[in-house]
Coordinates of C-alpha atoms in Angstrom, one line a residue:
X1 CA 267.4 148.1 141.6
X2 CA 270.4 146.7 143.4
X3 CA 270.2 143.1 144.6
X4 CA 272.5 143.4 147.6
X5 CA 270.1 144.7 150.3
X6 CA 267.8 141.7 149.8
X7 CA 270.7 139.2 149.5
X8 CA 271.9 140.5 152.8
X9 CA 268.4 140.1 154.3
X10 CA 268.3 136.6 153.0
X11 CA 271.7 135.7 154.5
X12 CA 270.4 137.0 157.9
X13 CA 267.6 134.5 157.6
X14 CA 270.2 131.7 157.0
X15 CA 272.6 132.9 159.7
X16 CA 271.8 129.6 161.6
X17 CA 273.6 127.8 158.9
X18 CA 276.9 129.5 159.5
X19 CA 278.3 132.2 161.8
X20 CA 282.0 132.1 160.9
X21 CA 282.1 134.3 157.8
X22 CA 279.8 135.8 155.2
X23 CA 280.0 137.7 151.9
X24 CA 278.3 139.1 148.9
X25 CA 279.5 139.7 145.3
X26 CA 277.3 141.6 142.9
X27 CA 277.5 142.3 139.2
X28 CA 277.0 145.8 138.0
X29 CA 277.4 147.9 134.8
X30 CA 279.8 146.5 132.2
X31 CA 280.0 143.2 134.0
X32 CA 282.0 144.6 136.9
X33 CA 281.9 142.7 140.2
X34 CA 281.6 144.3 143.6
X35 CA 282.6 142.4 146.7
X36 CA 282.3 142.5 150.5
X37 CA 283.2 139.5 152.6
X38 CA 284.9 138.8 155.9
X39 CA 284.9 136.7 159.0
X40 CA 281.9 137.6 161.2
X41 CA 278.1 137.7 161.4
X42 CA 275.9 139.1 158.6
X43 CA 274.9 142.2 160.7
X44 CA 278.5 143.1 161.4
X45 CA 280.1 142.5 158.0
X46 CA 277.2 143.6 155.7
X47 CA 276.2 146.9 157.3
X48 CA 274.5 149.7 155.5
X49 CA 277.7 151.3 154.3
X50 CA 279.1 148.0 152.9
X51 CA 275.8 147.2 151.1
X52 CA 275.6 150.6 149.5
X53 CA 278.9 149.8 147.7
X54 CA 277.5 146.5 146.2
X55 CA 276.1 147.7 142.9
X56 CA 274.2 145.6 140.5
X57 CA 270.9 143.8 139.8
X58 CA 272.3 140.3 140.4
X59 CA 274.6 138.8 143.0
X60 CA 275.7 135.8 145.1
X61 CA 275.8 135.7 148.9
X62 CA 277.1 133.1 151.4
X63 CA 277.4 132.3 155.1
X64 CA 279.9 129.7 156.3
X65 CA 281.1 127.8 159.3
X66 CA 284.4 126.0 159.3
X67 CA 284.5 122.2 159.0
X68 CA 288.0 121.2 157.9
X69 CA 290.8 123.5 157.1
X70 CA 291.4 127.1 158.1
X71 CA 289.1 129.8 159.4
X72 CA 291.2 132.3 157.5
X73 CA 289.2 135.1 155.9
X74 CA 290.6 134.1 152.5
X75 CA 288.1 131.2 152.7
X76 CA 285.1 133.4 153.1
X77 CA 282.8 132.9 150.1
X78 CA 281.8 133.7 147.4
X79 CA 285.0 132.8 145.4
X80 CA 286.1 134.4 142.2
X81 CA 288.2 133.6 139.1
X82 CA 288.7 136.1 136.2
X83 CA 289.2 133.5 133.5
X84 CA 287.2 132.5 131.6
X85 CA 284.5 135.1 131.4
X86 CA 284.6 136.2 135.1
X87 CA 283.0 133.7 137.5
X88 CA 281.7 134.1 141.1
X89 CA 280.9 130.9 143.0
X90 CA 279.3 129.8 146.3
X91 CA 279.1 126.2 147.5
X92 CA 277.6 124.2 150.3
X93 CA 278.8 120.6 150.9
X94 CA 282.1 118.7 150.7
X95 CA 284.0 116.8 148.1
X96 CA 285.6 113.5 149.0
X97 CA 288.0 113.2 146.2
X98 CA 289.9 116.5 146.6
X99 CA 293.5 115.1 146.5
X100 CA 293.1 113.6 143.0
X101 CA 291.3 116.7 141.8
X102 CA 294.0 118.9 143.1
X103 CA 296.5 116.8 141.3
X104 CA 294.5 117.2 138.1
X105 CA 294.3 121.0 138.6
X106 CA 298.0 121.2 139.0
X107 CA 299.3 118.8 136.4
X108 CA 296.6 119.0 133.7
X109 CA 294.6 122.2 134.1
X110 CA 297.5 124.3 135.4
X111 CA 295.2 126.2 137.7
X112 CA 296.4 127.5 141.1
X113 CA 294.2 126.7 144.2
X114 CA 294.9 129.4 146.7
X115 CA 293.0 128.2 149.8
X116 CA 292.2 124.9 151.6
X117 CA 288.6 125.1 150.6
X118 CA 287.2 122.6 148.1
X119 CA 284.7 125.3 147.1
X120 CA 287.5 127.0 145.3
X121 CA 288.4 123.6 143.8
X122 CA 284.9 123.2 142.5
X123 CA 285.0 126.7 141.0
X124 CA 288.2 126.0 139.1
X125 CA 286.9 122.7 137.8
X126 CA 283.9 124.5 136.4
X127 CA 286.0 127.3 135.1
X128 CA 288.4 124.9 133.4
X129 CA 285.5 123.1 131.7
X130 CA 284.2 126.4 130.4
X131 CA 287.7 127.3 129.2
X132 CA 287.7 124.1 127.0
X133 CA 285.0 125.7 124.7
X134 CA 287.6 128.3 123.5
X135 CA 284.7 130.6 122.6
X136 CA 284.6 134.3 122.8
X137 CA 281.0 134.2 124.1
X138 CA 279.4 131.1 125.5
X139 CA 275.7 129.9 125.6
X140 CA 273.5 127.8 127.8
X141 CA 274.5 124.6 126.2
X142 CA 278.2 125.3 126.8
X143 CA 277.4 125.9 130.5
X144 CA 275.3 122.7 130.8
X145 CA 278.1 120.7 129.3
X146 CA 280.7 122.2 131.7
X147 CA 278.5 121.4 134.7
X148 CA 277.9 117.9 133.4
X149 CA 281.7 117.5 133.2
X150 CA 282.1 118.7 136.8
X151 CA 279.6 116.1 138.0
X152 CA 281.5 113.3 136.2
X153 CA 284.8 114.6 137.6
X154 CA 284.0 115.0 141.3
X155 CA 282.4 112.9 144.1
X156 CA 280.6 114.3 147.2
X157 CA 277.9 116.7 148.2
X158 CA 277.5 120.0 146.6
X159 CA 274.8 122.6 146.1
X160 CA 276.3 125.4 144.1
X161 CA 275.5 128.8 142.7
X162 CA 277.6 130.6 140.2
X163 CA 277.4 134.0 138.5
X164 CA 278.9 134.8 135.1
X165 CA 279.8 138.4 134.4
X166 CA 277.3 140.0 132.1
X167 CA 275.5 136.7 131.6
X168 CA 273.5 135.4 134.5
X169 CA 273.1 133.2 137.5
X170 CA 273.6 129.4 137.5
X171 CA 272.6 126.8 140.1
X172 CA 273.3 123.0 140.3
X173 CA 273.0 120.2 142.7
X174 CA 275.0 116.9 143.1
X175 CA 273.5 113.8 141.5
X176 CA 272.3 112.5 145.0
X177 CA 270.8 115.8 146.0
X178 CA 272.5 115.6 149.5
X179 CA 272.6 119.3 150.2
X180 CA 269.5 121.5 149.5
X181 CA 269.0 124.3 147.1
X182 CA 265.8 125.7 145.5
X183 CA 264.6 128.6 143.4
X184 CA 261.7 131.0 143.4
X185 CA 260.4 134.0 141.4
X186 CA 258.3 137.1 141.7
X187 CA 256.8 139.5 139.3
X188 CA 257.9 143.2 139.3
X189 CA 257.0 146.1 137.0
X190 CA 260.2 145.6 134.9
X191 CA 259.9 141.8 134.5
X192 CA 260.6 138.9 136.8
X193 CA 263.0 138.6 139.7
X194 CA 264.6 135.2 140.5
X195 CA 266.2 133.8 143.6
X196 CA 268.2 130.7 144.6
X197 CA 268.6 129.8 148.3
X198 CA 269.3 126.8 150.6
X199 CA 266.0 127.1 152.3
X200 CA 262.5 128.2 151.3
X201 CA 262.2 130.6 154.2
X202 CA 264.2 133.1 152.2
X203 CA 261.8 133.1 149.4
X204 CA 258.8 133.4 151.8
X205 CA 260.3 136.4 153.6
X206 CA 261.4 138.3 150.5
X207 CA 258.0 138.0 148.8
X208 CA 259.0 135.3 146.2
X209 CA 256.7 132.5 145.2
X210 CA 256.6 129.3 143.2
X211 CA 259.4 127.8 145.3
X212 CA 260.8 124.7 143.6
X213 CA 263.8 122.5 144.6
X214 CA 266.6 122.1 142.1
X215 CA 266.6 118.4 141.3
X216 CA 269.5 116.1 141.9
X217 CA 271.9 116.3 139.0
X218 CA 270.1 119.3 137.5
X219 CA 271.5 122.7 136.4
X220 CA 269.4 125.8 136.1
X221 CA 270.5 129.0 134.3
X222 CA 268.8 132.3 134.6
X223 CA 269.6 135.1 132.1
X224 CA 267.7 138.2 130.9
X225 CA 266.1 135.9 128.3
X226 CA 264.6 133.6 130.9
X227 CA 265.2 130.3 132.6
X228 CA 266.9 127.2 131.2
X229 CA 266.9 123.8 133.0
X230 CA 268.6 120.6 132.2
X231 CA 269.4 117.2 133.8
X232 CA 273.2 117.1 133.3
X233 CA 274.1 114.0 135.4
X234 CA 273.2 110.3 135.0
X235 CA 270.5 109.0 137.3
X236 CA 271.6 108.3 140.9
X237 CA 269.9 107.5 144.2
X238 CA 268.2 110.7 145.5
X239 CA 269.3 110.8 149.1
X240 CA 268.9 114.2 150.9
X241 CA 270.7 114.6 154.2
X242 CA 268.2 113.7 157.0
X243 CA 270.2 115.8 159.4
X244 CA 268.8 118.9 157.7
X245 CA 265.4 117.9 159.2
X246 CA 266.8 116.9 162.6
X247 CA 268.8 120.0 163.3
X248 CA 270.2 122.2 160.5
X249 CA 267.3 123.7 158.7
X250 CA 264.8 126.3 160.1
X251 CA 261.5 124.8 161.1
X252 CA 259.6 127.2 158.8
X253 CA 261.4 125.9 155.7
X254 CA 260.3 123.3 153.3
X255 CA 263.0 121.1 151.8
X256 CA 262.4 118.7 148.9
X257 CA 258.7 119.0 149.5
X258 CA 258.9 118.2 153.2
X259 CA 258.0 120.7 155.9
X260 CA 260.8 120.7 158.5
X261 CA 258.3 121.7 161.1
X262 CA 255.9 118.8 160.4
X263 CA 258.7 116.4 160.3
X264 CA 259.9 117.5 163.7
X265 CA 256.3 117.1 165.0
X266 CA 256.3 113.5 163.7
X267 CA 259.7 112.9 165.3
X268 CA 258.2 113.9 168.7
X269 CA 255.3 111.6 168.2
X270 CA 257.5 108.6 167.3
X271 CA 260.0 109.4 170.1
X272 CA 257.1 109.4 172.6
X273 CA 256.4 105.8 171.9
X274 CA 260.0 104.8 172.4
X275 CA 260.3 106.9 175.6
X276 CA 257.1 105.3 177.0
X277 CA 258.5 101.8 176.3
X278 CA 262.0 102.5 177.8
X279 CA 260.6 104.3 180.9
X280 CA 258.3 101.3 181.6
X281 CA 261.3 98.9 181.2
X282 CA 263.3 100.9 183.8
X283 CA 260.3 101.6 186.1
X284 CA 260.8 105.3 185.9
X285 CA 258.1 108.0 185.9
X286 CA 258.6 111.5 184.6
X287 CA 257.1 114.7 186.1
X288 CA 257.9 117.2 183.3
X289 CA 259.1 117.5 179.7
X290 CA 261.6 120.3 179.0
X291 CA 263.2 121.0 175.6
X292 CA 266.8 122.0 175.0
X293 CA 266.3 125.2 173.0
X294 CA 265.7 125.8 170.2
X295 CA 265.6 123.0 167.6
X296 CA 263.9 120.4 169.8
X297 CA 261.0 122.5 171.0
X298 CA 258.6 121.3 168.3
X299 CA 259.3 117.6 168.9
X300 CA 259.3 118.0 172.7
X301 CA 255.8 119.6 172.6
X302 CA 254.4 116.8 170.6
X303 CA 256.1 114.2 172.8
X304 CA 254.6 115.8 175.9
X305 CA 251.1 115.9 174.4
X306 CA 251.3 112.3 173.3
X307 CA 252.5 111.1 176.8
X308 CA 250.0 113.5 178.6
X309 CA 252.9 115.1 180.5
X310 CA 253.4 118.8 181.4
X311 CA 255.6 120.7 178.9
X312 CA 257.7 123.5 180.4
X313 CA 260.4 125.9 179.2
X314 CA 263.0 125.2 181.9
X315 CA 265.9 126.8 180.1
X316 CA 266.1 130.5 179.2
X317 CA 268.3 131.2 176.2
X318 CA 270.6 134.1 175.6
X319 CA 269.8 134.8 172.0
X320 CA 273.0 136.7 171.4
X321 CA 275.3 133.7 171.7
X322 CA 275.8 131.6 168.6
X323 CA 274.8 128.0 167.9
X324 CA 277.2 125.8 169.9
X325 CA 277.1 122.9 167.4
X326 CA 278.7 125.1 164.7
X327 CA 281.3 126.9 166.9
X328 CA 284.9 126.1 166.1
X329 CA 286.7 124.2 168.8
X330 CA 285.5 122.0 171.7
X331 CA 286.7 124.5 174.4
X332 CA 284.6 127.3 172.9
X333 CA 281.5 125.1 172.7
X334 CA 281.8 124.0 176.3
X335 CA 282.4 127.5 177.5
X336 CA 279.4 128.9 175.7
X337 CA 276.8 126.3 176.9
X338 CA 276.4 128.0 180.2
X339 CA 276.6 131.5 178.7
X340 CA 273.8 130.4 176.3
X341 CA 271.4 128.8 178.7
X342 CA 270.1 129.4 182.2
X343 CA 268.2 126.7 184.1
X344 CA 265.1 127.9 186.1
X345 CA 265.1 126.0 189.4
X346 CA 261.3 126.4 189.7
X347 CA 260.9 123.8 186.8
X348 CA 263.6 121.4 187.9
X349 CA 263.7 121.2 191.7
X350 CA 262.6 117.9 193.1
X351 CA 261.4 116.5 189.8
X352 CA 262.1 113.7 187.4
X353 CA 262.9 115.6 184.3
X354 CA 262.7 114.4 180.7
X355 CA 265.0 116.6 178.5
X356 CA 264.4 116.5 174.8
X357 CA 267.2 117.3 172.4
X358 CA 267.4 117.1 168.6
X359 CA 270.6 115.0 168.8
X360 CA 273.6 114.1 170.9
X361 CA 276.8 114.7 168.9
X362 CA 280.0 115.3 171.0
X363 CA 278.1 115.2 174.2
X364 CA 279.6 118.5 175.3
X365 CA 276.4 120.4 175.4
X366 CA 274.4 117.5 176.8
X367 CA 276.8 116.9 179.7
X368 CA 276.7 120.6 180.6
X369 CA 272.9 120.8 180.4
X370 CA 272.4 117.6 182.5
X371 CA 274.7 119.1 185.1
X372 CA 272.8 122.4 185.0
X373 CA 269.5 120.6 185.6
X374 CA 271.0 118.7 188.6
X375 CA 272.6 121.9 190.0
X376 CA 269.1 123.4 190.3
X377 CA 267.7 120.4 192.1
X378 CA 266.5 117.9 189.5
X379 CA 265.9 114.5 191.1
X380 CA 266.5 112.4 187.9
X381 CA 267.5 113.6 184.5
X382 CA 266.4 111.5 181.5
X383 CA 267.6 112.7 178.0
X384 CA 265.6 111.8 174.9
X385 CA 267.2 112.4 171.5
X386 CA 265.1 112.9 168.3
X387 CA 268.0 111.2 166.4
X388 CA 269.6 107.8 166.8
X389 CA 273.2 107.6 168.2
X390 CA 275.7 109.4 165.9
X391 CA 278.7 107.1 165.6
X392 CA 280.1 108.0 162.2
X393 CA 281.8 111.0 160.5
X394 CA 279.8 113.2 158.2
X395 CA 281.8 113.7 155.0
X396 CA 279.2 115.8 153.2
X397 CA 279.7 119.2 154.7
X398 CA 278.4 119.0 158.3
X399 CA 281.0 119.2 161.0
X400 CA 280.9 115.8 162.7
X401 CA 284.5 115.1 162.1
X402 CA 286.4 112.7 164.3
X403 CA 284.6 109.5 165.4
X404 CA 286.6 109.6 168.6
X405 CA 285.0 113.0 169.4
X406 CA 281.5 111.5 169.1
X407 CA 280.1 110.5 172.5
X408 CA 278.2 107.5 171.0
X409 CA 281.3 106.1 169.2
X410 CA 282.2 102.8 170.7
X411 CA 279.7 103.2 173.5
X412 CA 276.4 101.5 174.4
X413 CA 273.3 103.6 175.3
X414 CA 274.1 103.0 179.0
X415 CA 277.7 104.1 178.6
X416 CA 276.5 107.3 176.8
X417 CA 274.2 108.1 179.7
X418 CA 277.1 107.7 182.1
X419 CA 279.3 109.8 179.9
X420 CA 276.9 112.8 179.9
X421 CA 275.8 112.3 183.5
X422 CA 272.2 111.4 182.8
X423 CA 270.2 108.8 184.6
X424 CA 268.9 107.4 181.4
X425 CA 269.2 108.2 177.6
X426 CA 266.5 107.3 175.0
X427 CA 267.3 107.4 171.3
X428 CA 264.9 107.6 168.4
X429 CA 265.2 104.5 166.2
X430 CA 266.4 105.0 162.7
X431 CA 263.3 103.5 161.0
X432 CA 261.1 105.9 163.1
X433 CA 263.3 108.9 162.1
X434 CA 263.1 108.0 158.4
X435 CA 259.4 107.4 158.6
X436 CA 258.9 110.8 160.4
X437 CA 260.5 112.6 157.5
X438 CA 259.5 110.4 154.5
X439 CA 255.8 110.4 155.3
X440 CA 255.6 114.0 153.9
X441 CA 257.1 113.0 150.6
X442 CA 256.9 109.3 150.0
X443 CA 258.5 109.7 146.6
X444 CA 261.9 110.0 148.4
X445 CA 262.8 106.4 149.1
X446 CA 266.3 107.0 150.6
X447 CA 267.9 109.6 152.9
X448 CA 271.6 110.1 153.6
X449 CA 271.8 108.6 157.2
X450 CA 275.6 108.1 157.1
X451 CA 276.2 109.6 160.5
X452 CA 274.0 106.9 162.0
X453 CA 274.9 103.9 159.7
X454 CA 278.4 104.6 158.3
X455 CA 277.0 103.9 154.8
X456 CA 277.9 106.7 152.3
X457 CA 275.5 107.0 149.4
X458 CA 278.2 108.4 147.0
X459 CA 280.7 105.6 147.6
X460 CA 284.4 106.3 147.6
X461 CA 284.7 106.8 151.4
X462 CA 287.5 104.6 152.5
X463 CA 288.9 104.1 156.0
X464 CA 292.1 105.9 154.8
X465 CA 290.0 108.9 153.7
X466 CA 288.2 109.0 157.1
X467 CA 291.5 109.0 159.0
X468 CA 292.8 111.8 156.8
X469 CA 289.7 113.8 157.2
X470 CA 289.7 113.3 161.0
X471 CA 293.3 114.4 161.3
X472 CA 292.4 117.6 159.6
X473 CA 289.1 118.3 161.3
X474 CA 289.9 117.1 164.9
X475 CA 289.3 119.9 167.4
X476 CA 292.8 119.6 168.8
X477 CA 294.3 120.7 165.5
X478 CA 291.6 122.8 163.9
X479 CA 292.7 126.0 165.3
X480 CA 296.3 125.3 164.3
X481 CA 295.7 124.5 160.6
X482 CA 297.1 127.0 158.1
X483 CA 295.9 127.7 154.6
X484 CA 298.6 125.4 153.3
X485 CA 296.4 122.4 154.2
X486 CA 294.7 121.1 151.0
X487 CA 291.8 119.0 152.2
X488 CA 289.5 121.8 153.5
X489 CA 286.0 123.0 153.4
X490 CA 283.9 126.1 153.6
X491 CA 280.4 125.0 154.5
X492 CA 277.4 127.3 154.5
X493 CA 274.5 128.5 152.5
X494 CA 273.8 130.9 149.7
X495 CA 271.3 133.4 148.7
X496 CA 271.3 134.8 145.2
X497 CA 269.2 137.6 143.9
X498 CA 268.6 138.3 140.2
X499 CA 266.7 141.5 139.8
X500 CA 264.5 142.2 136.8
X501 CA 265.7 141.3 133.3
X502 CA 266.3 144.9 132.1
X503 CA 269.0 145.8 134.6
X504 CA 270.4 142.4 135.6
X505 CA 272.9 141.8 132.8
X506 CA 275.5 143.9 131.2
X507 CA 278.5 143.1 129.0
X508 CA 282.2 143.3 129.6
X509 CA 284.7 141.7 132.0
X510 CA 285.5 142.3 135.7
X511 CA 288.0 144.7 137.0
X512 CA 290.7 143.1 139.2
X513 CA 291.4 144.8 142.4
X514 CA 294.0 144.7 145.2
X515 CA 292.5 142.0 147.4
X516 CA 294.9 139.1 147.1
X517 CA 292.4 136.6 148.5
X518 CA 290.1 136.7 145.5
X519 CA 291.3 139.1 142.9
X520 CA 288.5 141.6 143.6
X521 CA 288.5 144.8 145.6
X522 CA 286.9 144.0 149.0
X523 CA 284.8 146.9 150.3
X524 CA 284.6 145.4 153.8
X525 CA 285.9 147.9 156.4
X526 CA 286.7 150.4 153.8
X527 CA 285.4 153.9 154.5

């Protein structure tokens, strides 16, 4: 049974994590890889014809959105190297020591990095460590040692999945566990199918069970012989990114034992207390609570119930426009807000409206939405954010690049309200946000909250690095960057299917094709 159809379905479930590009590579008879990847949405790139050409019982899939670097289709994942052993690789996150690693790749490892994506850099670090074994055939211990070496060599956030031709599927997670990845299994007639994914929803929808998060600093190897797991990094502070719960993940997912849905309910409850206090201080009453679709709905409903206020759907969403937060370029985001949402005058006219949003990042969307509410007759517009003010860059793979582009940077709460045209802005406090998430898994003592605090759990984030990153990621240059830039990133999520032990693994090496972006023949758009 081929894995590609279910990998494609899984990527569709993770489309919210990236809409810039997608791809699948499968491993078929004699260890041959089959590839289809391109810029575009899953439904457009991975159509029935493309999936039919992806042969094999195991595979790796990925969706991405651009953070730094180019949107060139050469950066669509998964990536591939033919030596040693034939490796396919997908990565979610961002390295913060890419320049020194690139120097090492060039001067010591003598490996060519062809794109501006640090995902390709990670792949080559892993490949180079495997090469050191010098073996004709490697085993699990060799792979664990190679991954342990990677974790000592690089700093940053990374949840990775690799596929070795004719061997199996591998997953590993950075020592701080900043980006999510988990695994699940299901019994079939011929054995057991295994799956890795960024979010548990993929396992639920595809009929997999026993979902378990890959631990920080852990590597997991799945072959036809079974599952091997090993802690390959020294103990570090476990600090999953709290923004996954605020915005990025689907509400029906469970990450690190925490229900995203329940955490957003708790955010709404906590925010209600803060809103009530601030409204009383300003002598303002509210007539109706309206969420900014879609992420804030859960929190807004709980907030309205706690404050005993009417909850209304005042914005109608066009579901065929992508998520504005992850769209490349400020101009495109601004242009798409009004295409994406329509305000119903019936719910706004003559009322003091409390708009609830998951967060306020650049302020582009918030400013447009506030104006839309006023255009249809809102008397006062108060904006409540489920997250505290975002004043710092995210260096771990979520696109909050230039501090100057963040509406809260260098501004007080009153100045933020003025900038977005609101009568009042209320922010969740950081302790309340942390408590809202942590209460569902008290064993997690720390979260990465660097976008709120400027404190980076991995260390190594200097002011010089931030300036360099901002110059590469700034909206005014993003669309001009070429693949020559080195400090890049392809962010996204992966789904990886491993179908039944009997047909999942074969021997032999990959066949190189004509596609100069990865060294494999690309079946996309080939009749």
